[in-house]
mmCIF file of C-alpha atoms in Angstrom:
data_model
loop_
_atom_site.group_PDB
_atom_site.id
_atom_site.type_symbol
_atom_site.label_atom_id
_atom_site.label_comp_id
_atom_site.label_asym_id
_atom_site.label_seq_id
_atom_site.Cartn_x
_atom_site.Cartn_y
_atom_site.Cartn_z
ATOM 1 C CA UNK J 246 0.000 0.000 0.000
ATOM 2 C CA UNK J 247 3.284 2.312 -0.112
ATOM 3 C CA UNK J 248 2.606 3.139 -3.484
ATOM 4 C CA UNK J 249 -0.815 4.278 -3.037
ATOM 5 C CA UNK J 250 -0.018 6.338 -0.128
ATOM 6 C CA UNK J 251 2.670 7.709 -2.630
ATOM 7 C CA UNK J 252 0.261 8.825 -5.213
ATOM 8 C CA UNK J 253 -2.254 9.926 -2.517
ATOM 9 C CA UNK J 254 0.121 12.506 -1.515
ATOM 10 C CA UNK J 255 1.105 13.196 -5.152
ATOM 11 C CA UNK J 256 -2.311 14.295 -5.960
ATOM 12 C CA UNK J 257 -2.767 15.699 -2.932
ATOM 13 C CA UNK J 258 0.220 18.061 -3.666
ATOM 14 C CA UNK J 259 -1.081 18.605 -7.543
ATOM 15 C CA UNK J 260 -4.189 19.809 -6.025
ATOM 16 C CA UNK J 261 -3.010 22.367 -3.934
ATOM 17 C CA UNK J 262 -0.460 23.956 -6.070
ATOM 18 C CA UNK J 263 -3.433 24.491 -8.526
ATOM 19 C CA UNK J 264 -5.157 26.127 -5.519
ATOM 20 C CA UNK J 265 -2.855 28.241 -4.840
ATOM 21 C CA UNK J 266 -2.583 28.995 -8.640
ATOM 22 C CA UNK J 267 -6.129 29.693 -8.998
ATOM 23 C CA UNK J 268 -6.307 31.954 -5.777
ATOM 24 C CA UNK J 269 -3.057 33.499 -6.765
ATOM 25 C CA UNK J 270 -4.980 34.394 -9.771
ATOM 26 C CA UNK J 271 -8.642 35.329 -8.283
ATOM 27 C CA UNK J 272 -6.448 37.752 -5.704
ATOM 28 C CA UNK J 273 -5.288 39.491 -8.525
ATOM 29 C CA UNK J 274 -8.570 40.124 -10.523
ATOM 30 C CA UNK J 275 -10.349 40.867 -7.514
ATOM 31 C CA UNK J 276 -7.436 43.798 -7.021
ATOM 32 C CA UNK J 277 -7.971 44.584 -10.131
ATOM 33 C CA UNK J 278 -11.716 44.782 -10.391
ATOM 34 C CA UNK J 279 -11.430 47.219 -7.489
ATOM 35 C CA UNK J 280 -8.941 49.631 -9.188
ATOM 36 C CA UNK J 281 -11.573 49.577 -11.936
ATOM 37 C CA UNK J 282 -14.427 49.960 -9.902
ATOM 38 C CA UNK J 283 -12.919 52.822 -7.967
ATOM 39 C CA UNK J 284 -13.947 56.247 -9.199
ATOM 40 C CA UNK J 285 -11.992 58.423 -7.267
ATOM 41 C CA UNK J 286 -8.793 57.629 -9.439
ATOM 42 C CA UNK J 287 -8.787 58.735 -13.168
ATOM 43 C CA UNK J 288 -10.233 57.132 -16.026
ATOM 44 C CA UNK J 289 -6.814 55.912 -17.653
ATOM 45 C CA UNK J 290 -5.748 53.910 -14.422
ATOM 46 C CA UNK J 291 -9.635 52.832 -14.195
ATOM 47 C CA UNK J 292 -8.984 51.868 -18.359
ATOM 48 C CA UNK J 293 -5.281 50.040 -17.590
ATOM 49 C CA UNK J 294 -7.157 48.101 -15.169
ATOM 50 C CA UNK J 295 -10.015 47.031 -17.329
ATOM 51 C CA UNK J 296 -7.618 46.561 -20.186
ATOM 52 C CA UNK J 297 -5.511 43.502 -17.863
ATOM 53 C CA UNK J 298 -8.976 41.973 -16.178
ATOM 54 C CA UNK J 299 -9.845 41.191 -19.880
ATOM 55 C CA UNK J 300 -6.874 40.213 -20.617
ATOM 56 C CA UNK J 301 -6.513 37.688 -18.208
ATOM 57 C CA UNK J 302 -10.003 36.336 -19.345
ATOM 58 C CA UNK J 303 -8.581 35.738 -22.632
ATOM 59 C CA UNK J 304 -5.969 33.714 -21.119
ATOM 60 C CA UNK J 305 -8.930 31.661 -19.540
ATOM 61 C CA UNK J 306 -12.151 32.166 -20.601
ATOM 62 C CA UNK J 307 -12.584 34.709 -23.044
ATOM 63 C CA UNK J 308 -16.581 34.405 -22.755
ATOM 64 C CA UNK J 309 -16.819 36.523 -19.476
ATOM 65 C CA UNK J 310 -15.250 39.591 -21.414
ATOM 66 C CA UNK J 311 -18.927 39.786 -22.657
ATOM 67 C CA UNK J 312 -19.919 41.709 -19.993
ATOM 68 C CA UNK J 313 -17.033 44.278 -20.005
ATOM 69 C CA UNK J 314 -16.731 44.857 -23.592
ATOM 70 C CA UNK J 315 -19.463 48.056 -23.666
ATOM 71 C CA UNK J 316 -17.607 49.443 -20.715
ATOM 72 C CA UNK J 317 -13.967 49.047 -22.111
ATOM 73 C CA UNK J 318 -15.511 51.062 -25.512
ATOM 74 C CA UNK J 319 -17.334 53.520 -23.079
ATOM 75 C CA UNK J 320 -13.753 54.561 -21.227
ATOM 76 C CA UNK J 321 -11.619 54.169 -24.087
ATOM 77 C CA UNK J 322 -13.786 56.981 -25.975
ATOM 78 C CA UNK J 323 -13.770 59.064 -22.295
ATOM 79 C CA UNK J 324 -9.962 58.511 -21.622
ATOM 80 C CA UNK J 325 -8.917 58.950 -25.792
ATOM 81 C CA UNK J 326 -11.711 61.366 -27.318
ATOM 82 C CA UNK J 327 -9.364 62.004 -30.165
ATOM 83 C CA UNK J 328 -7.557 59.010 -30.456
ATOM 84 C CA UNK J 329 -7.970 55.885 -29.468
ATOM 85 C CA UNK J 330 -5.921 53.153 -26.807
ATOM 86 C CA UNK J 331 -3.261 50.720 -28.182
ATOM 87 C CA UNK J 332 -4.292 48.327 -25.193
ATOM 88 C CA UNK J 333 -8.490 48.349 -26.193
ATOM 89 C CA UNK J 334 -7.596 47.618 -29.543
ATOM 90 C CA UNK J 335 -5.489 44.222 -28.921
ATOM 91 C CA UNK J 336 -8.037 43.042 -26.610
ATOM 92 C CA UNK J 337 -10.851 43.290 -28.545
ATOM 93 C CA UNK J 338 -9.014 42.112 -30.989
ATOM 94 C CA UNK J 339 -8.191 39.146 -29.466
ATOM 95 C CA UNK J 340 -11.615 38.536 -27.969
ATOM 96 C CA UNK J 341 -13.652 38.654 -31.503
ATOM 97 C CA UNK J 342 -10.548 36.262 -32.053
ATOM 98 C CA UNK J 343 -11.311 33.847 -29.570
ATOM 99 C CA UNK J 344 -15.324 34.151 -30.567
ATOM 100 C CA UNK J 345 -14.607 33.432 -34.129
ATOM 101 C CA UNK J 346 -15.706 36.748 -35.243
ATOM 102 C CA UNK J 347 -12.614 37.573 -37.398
ATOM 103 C CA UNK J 348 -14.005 41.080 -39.405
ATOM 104 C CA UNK J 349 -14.095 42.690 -36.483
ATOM 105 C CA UNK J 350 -11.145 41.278 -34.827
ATOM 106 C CA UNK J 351 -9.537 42.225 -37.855
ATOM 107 C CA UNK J 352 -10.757 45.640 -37.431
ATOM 108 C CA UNK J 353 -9.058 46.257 -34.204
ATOM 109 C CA UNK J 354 -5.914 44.979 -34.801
ATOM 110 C CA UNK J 355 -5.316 47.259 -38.080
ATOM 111 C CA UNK J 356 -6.168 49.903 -35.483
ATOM 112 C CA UNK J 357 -3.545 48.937 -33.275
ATOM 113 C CA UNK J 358 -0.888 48.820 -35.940
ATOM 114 C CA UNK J 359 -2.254 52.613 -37.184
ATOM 115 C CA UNK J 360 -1.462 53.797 -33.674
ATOM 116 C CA UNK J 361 1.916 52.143 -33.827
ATOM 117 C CA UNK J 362 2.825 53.683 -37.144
ATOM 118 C CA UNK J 363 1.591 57.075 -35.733
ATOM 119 C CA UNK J 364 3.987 56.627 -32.638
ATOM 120 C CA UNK J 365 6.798 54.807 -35.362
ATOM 121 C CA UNK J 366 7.530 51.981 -32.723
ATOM 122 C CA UNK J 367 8.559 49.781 -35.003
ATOM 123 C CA UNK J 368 8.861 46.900 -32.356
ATOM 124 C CA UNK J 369 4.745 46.984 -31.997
ATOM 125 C CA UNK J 370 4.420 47.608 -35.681
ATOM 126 C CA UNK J 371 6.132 44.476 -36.724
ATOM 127 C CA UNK J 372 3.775 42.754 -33.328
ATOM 128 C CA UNK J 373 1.244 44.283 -35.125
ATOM 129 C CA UNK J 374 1.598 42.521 -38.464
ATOM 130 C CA UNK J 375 1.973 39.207 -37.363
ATOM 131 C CA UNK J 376 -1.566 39.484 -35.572
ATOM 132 C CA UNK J 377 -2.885 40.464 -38.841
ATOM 133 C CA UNK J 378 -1.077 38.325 -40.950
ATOM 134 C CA UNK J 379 -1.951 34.995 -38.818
ATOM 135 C CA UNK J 380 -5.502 36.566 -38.592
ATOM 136 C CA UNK J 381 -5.681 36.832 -42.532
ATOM 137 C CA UNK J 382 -4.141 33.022 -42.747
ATOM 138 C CA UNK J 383 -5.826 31.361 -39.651
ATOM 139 C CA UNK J 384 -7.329 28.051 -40.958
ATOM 140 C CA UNK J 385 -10.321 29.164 -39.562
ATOM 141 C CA UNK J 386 -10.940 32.054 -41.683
ATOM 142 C CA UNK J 387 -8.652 31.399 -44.749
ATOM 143 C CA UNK J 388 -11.806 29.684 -46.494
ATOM 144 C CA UNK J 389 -13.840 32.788 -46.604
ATOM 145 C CA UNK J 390 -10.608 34.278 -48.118
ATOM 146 C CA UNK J 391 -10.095 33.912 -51.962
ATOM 147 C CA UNK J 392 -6.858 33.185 -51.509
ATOM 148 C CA UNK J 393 -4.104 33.703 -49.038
ATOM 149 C CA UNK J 394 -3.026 36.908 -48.061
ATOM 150 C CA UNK J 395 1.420 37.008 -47.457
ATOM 151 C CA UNK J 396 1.912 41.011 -46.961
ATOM 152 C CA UNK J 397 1.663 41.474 -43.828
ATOM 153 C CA UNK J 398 4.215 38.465 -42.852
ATOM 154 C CA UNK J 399 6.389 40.162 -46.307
ATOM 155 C CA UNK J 400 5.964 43.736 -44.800
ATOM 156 C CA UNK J 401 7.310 42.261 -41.218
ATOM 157 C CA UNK J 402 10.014 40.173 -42.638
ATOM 158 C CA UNK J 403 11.358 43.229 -44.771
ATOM 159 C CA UNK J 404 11.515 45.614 -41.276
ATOM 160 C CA UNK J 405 13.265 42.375 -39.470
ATOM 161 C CA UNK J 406 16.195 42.947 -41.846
ATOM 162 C CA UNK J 407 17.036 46.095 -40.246
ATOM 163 C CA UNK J 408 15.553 45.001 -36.579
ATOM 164 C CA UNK J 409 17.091 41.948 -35.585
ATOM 165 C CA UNK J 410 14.818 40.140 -33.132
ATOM 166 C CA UNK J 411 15.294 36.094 -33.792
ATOM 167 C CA UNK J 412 11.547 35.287 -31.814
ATOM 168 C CA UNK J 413 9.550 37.754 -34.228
ATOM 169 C CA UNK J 414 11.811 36.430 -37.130
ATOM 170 C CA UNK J 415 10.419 32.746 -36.434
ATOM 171 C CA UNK J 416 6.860 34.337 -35.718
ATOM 172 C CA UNK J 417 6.939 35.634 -39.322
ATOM 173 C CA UNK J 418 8.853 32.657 -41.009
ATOM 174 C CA UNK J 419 6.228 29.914 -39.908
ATOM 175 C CA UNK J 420 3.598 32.473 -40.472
ATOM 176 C CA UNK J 421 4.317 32.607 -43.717
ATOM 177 C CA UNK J 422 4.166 28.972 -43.772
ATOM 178 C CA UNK J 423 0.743 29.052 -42.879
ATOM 179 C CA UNK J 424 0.394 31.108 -45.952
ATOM 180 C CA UNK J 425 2.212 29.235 -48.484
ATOM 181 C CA UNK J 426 -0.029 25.889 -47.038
ATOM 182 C CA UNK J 427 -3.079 27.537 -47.354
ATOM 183 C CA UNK J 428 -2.290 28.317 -50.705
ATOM 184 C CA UNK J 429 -1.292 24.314 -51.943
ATOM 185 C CA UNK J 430 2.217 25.408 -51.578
ATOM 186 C CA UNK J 431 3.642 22.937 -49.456
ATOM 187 C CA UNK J 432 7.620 22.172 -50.220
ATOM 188 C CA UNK J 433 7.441 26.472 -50.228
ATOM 189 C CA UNK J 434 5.931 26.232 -47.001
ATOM 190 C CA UNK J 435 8.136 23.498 -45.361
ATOM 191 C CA UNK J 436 11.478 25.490 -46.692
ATOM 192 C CA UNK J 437 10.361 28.424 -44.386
ATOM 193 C CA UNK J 438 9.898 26.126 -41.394
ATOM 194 C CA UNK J 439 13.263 24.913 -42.065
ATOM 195 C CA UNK J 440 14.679 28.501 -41.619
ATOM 196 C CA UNK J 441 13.443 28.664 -38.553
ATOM 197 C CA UNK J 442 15.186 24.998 -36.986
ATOM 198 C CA UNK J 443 18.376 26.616 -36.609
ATOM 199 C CA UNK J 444 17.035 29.995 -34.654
ATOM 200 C CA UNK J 445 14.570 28.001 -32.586
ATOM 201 C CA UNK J 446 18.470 25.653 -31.368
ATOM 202 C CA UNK J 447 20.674 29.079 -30.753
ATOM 203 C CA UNK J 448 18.026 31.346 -28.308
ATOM 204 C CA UNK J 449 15.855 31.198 -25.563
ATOM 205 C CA UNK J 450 12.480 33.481 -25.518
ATOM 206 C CA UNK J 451 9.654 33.522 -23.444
ATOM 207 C CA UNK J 452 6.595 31.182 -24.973
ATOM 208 C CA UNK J 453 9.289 29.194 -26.802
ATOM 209 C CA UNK J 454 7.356 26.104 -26.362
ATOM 210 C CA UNK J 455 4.374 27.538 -27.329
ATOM 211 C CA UNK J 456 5.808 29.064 -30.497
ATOM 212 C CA UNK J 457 7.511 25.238 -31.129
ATOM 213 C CA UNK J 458 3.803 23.506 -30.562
ATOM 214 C CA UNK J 459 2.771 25.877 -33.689
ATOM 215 C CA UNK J 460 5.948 25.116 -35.468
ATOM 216 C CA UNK J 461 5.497 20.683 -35.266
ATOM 217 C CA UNK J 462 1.727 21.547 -36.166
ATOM 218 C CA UNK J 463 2.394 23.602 -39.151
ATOM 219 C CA UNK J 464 5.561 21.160 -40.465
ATOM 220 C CA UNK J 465 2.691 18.193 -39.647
ATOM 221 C CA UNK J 466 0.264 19.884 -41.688
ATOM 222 C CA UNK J 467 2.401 19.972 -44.950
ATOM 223 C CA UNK J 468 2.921 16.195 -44.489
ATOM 224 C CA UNK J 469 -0.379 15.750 -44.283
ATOM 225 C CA UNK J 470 -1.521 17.438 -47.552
ATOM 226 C CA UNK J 471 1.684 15.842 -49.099
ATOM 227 C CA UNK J 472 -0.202 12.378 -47.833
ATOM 228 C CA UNK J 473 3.031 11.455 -45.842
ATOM 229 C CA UNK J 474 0.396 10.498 -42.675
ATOM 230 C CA UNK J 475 3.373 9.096 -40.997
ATOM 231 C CA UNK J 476 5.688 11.974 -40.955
ATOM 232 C CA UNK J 477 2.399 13.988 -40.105
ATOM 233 C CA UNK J 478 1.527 11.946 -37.230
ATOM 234 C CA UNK J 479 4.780 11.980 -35.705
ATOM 235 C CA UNK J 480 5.029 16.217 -35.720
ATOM 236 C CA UNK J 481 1.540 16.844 -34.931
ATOM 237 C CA UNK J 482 1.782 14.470 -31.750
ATOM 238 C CA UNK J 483 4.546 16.459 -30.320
ATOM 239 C CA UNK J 484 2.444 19.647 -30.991
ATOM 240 C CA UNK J 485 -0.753 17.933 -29.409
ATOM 241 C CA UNK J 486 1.605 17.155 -26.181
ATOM 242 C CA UNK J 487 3.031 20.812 -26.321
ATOM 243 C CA UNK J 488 -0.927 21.864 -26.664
ATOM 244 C CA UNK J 489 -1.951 19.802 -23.737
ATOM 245 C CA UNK J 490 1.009 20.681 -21.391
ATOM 246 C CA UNK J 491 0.896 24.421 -21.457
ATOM 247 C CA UNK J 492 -3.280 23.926 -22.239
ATOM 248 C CA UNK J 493 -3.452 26.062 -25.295
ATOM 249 C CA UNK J 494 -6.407 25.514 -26.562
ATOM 250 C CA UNK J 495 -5.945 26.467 -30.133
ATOM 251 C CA UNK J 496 -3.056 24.638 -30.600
ATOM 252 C CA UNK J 497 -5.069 21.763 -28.981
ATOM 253 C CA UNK J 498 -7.843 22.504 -31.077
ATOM 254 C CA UNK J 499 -6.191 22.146 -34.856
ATOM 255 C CA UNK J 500 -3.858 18.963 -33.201
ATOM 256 C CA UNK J 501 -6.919 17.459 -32.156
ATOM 257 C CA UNK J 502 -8.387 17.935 -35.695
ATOM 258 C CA UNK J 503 -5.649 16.656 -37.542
ATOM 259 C CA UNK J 504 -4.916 13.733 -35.241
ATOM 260 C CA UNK J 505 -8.506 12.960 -35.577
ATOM 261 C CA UNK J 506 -7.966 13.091 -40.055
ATOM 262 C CA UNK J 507 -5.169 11.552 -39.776
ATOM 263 C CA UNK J 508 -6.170 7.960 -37.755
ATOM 264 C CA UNK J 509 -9.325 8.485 -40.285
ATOM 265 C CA UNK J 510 -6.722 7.832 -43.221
ATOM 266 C CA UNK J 511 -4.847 5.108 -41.255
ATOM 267 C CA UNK J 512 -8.581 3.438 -41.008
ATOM 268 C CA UNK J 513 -8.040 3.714 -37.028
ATOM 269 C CA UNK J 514 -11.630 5.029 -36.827
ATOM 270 C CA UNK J 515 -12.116 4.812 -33.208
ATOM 271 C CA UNK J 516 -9.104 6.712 -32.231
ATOM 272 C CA UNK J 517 -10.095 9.313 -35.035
ATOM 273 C CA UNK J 518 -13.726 10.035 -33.454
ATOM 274 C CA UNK J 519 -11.747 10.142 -30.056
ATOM 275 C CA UNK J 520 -10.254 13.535 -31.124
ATOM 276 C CA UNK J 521 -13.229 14.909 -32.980
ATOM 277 C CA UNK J 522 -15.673 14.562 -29.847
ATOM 278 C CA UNK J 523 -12.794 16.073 -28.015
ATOM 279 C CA UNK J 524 -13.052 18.796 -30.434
ATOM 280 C CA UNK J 525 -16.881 19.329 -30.089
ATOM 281 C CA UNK J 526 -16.742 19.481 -26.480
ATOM 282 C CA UNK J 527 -13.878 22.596 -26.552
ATOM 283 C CA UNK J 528 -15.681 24.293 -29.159
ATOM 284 C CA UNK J 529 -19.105 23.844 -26.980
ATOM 285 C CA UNK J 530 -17.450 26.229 -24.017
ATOM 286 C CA UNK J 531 -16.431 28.831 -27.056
ATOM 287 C CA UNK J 532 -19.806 29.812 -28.300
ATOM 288 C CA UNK J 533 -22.169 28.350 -31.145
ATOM 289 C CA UNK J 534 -20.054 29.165 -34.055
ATOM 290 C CA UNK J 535 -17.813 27.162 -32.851
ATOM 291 C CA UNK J 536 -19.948 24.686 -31.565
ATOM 292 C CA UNK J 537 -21.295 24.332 -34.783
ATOM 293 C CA UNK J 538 -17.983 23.951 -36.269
ATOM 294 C CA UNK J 539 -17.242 20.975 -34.125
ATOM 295 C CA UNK J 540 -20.783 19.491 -34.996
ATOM 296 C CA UNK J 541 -20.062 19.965 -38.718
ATOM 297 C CA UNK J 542 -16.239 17.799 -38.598
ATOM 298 C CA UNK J 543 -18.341 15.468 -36.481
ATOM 299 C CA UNK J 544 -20.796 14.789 -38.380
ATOM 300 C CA UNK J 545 -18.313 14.704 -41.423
ATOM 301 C CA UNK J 546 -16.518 12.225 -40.162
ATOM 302 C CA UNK J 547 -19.465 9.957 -39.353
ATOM 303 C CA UNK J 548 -20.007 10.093 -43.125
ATOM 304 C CA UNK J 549 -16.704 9.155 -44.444
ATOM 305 C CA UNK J 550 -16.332 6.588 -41.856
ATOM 306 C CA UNK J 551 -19.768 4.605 -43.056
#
């Protein structure tokens, strides 16, 4: 019985230190809903505030923004009459992100960049064109596209000539990836993944294994157009353990869907409908459009598999 006594305490431990996490976490919205919710200090600190409760909801559950998304417009308008806030913009970019609603998420990331190339900070400008460029090229929304869309990744590549920075140079190298793969392109495609190899072994940057989880799930989905399914289900199982260990739930979302096309190509049609109910039941907790897209490769798959 030593052993279970062992893993009692193991999951005893596991338990608390995602206690503590989550009340580490709750302390600091509930500090700073109250900065927000105090009127005595100005609007801009009342705005920053705002600005870092939704983006720690983004981080979690981007649903609650909802209810804060009239209010952030509201003090945004109060705070920048004339102008507008570089902080707003990202977040409600990234929220209409999250809910699938990609014109307007657009929308606020192209303001973002215009206040960047009003303040010339080239740093945020470049930032600013990879959101729009993996916005334009997101598998998600590419199919609405007529075809993909390279200049913002060309337009961020050209000003990383002159700015060295080796993490936004691999941002824009596998984004344009994406690109090239959306577009049928897929040696083209795999050739800019393999400029990034050698960056990714020489420096260290924060989200690095994040950033890798995209880069195995972008080299896997090359292999899998090419119809190499091996090769493809070797890469996108190390970005589906990358996606599950730091619990990003895109990443975990396009592993899941090609580990679940893949098995249906090998014929291993029980472990295929494994991944596409997991599927359904992430894009259930992201809101009907989702939901429905989950349904839809469900229901898909049910089809083929008959």
């Amino acid at each position: 019985m030593i052993w279970y006594s062992s893993l009692k305490h193991k999951v005893i431990g596991i338990c608390l230190v995602l206690s503590i996490n989550a009340f580490s976490q709750n302390k600091e919205l509930d500090s700073l809903l109250k900065t927000y919710q105090n009127h005595s200090i100005s609007d801009s600190l009342r705005l920053d505030a705002l600005c870092e409760i939704c983006w720690e909801y983004i981080k979690t559950d981007a649903s609650k923004i909802e209810s804060f998304v009239g209010k952030l417009e509201e003090l945004d308008s109060k705070v920048f009459p004339q102008t507008c806030y570089y902080k707003t913009k990202i977040v409600l970019g990234y929220y209409y992100k999250t809910t699938g609603n990609f014109d307007l998420s657009f929308k606020y990331f192209e303001d973002a960049l215009n206040i960047y190339k009003l303040d010339k900070d080239t740093i945020n400008i470049i930032r600013s064109l990879y959101r729009l460029g993996e916005l334009r090229n997101n598998t998600h929304n590419v199919n609405s596209l007529k075809s993909g869309d390279y200049s913002y990744y060309i337009k961020g590549l050209d000003l990383l000539k002159y700015y060295h920075d080796g993490e936004q140079t691999i941002f824009f190298q596998n984004g344009m990836a994406m690109a090239l793969t959306n577009e049928g392109l897929y040696d083209e495609s795999l050739l800019y993944l393999s400029k990034s190899t050698p960056i990714y072994d020489t420096i260290s940057f924060p989200g690095k294994q994040r950033s890798l989880g995209f880069y195995h799930y972008h080299i896997a989905r090359n292999f899998f157009m090419k119809k190499q399914y091996d090769k493809a289900l070797y890469e996108i199982k190390l970005a589906h353990e990358l996606a599950t260990k730091l619990h990003v739930e895109d990443l975990l979302l396009e592993t899941n869907y090609y580990l679940g096309n893949i098995y249906l190509e090998k014929g291993e049609y029980q472990k295929a409908e494994l991944y596409f109910i997991e599927n359904l039941n992430l894009n259930s907790k992201r809101g009907i459009k989702w939901k429905s897209m989950g349904m839809k490769t469900l229901l898909s798959f049910y089809e083929s598999s008959n």
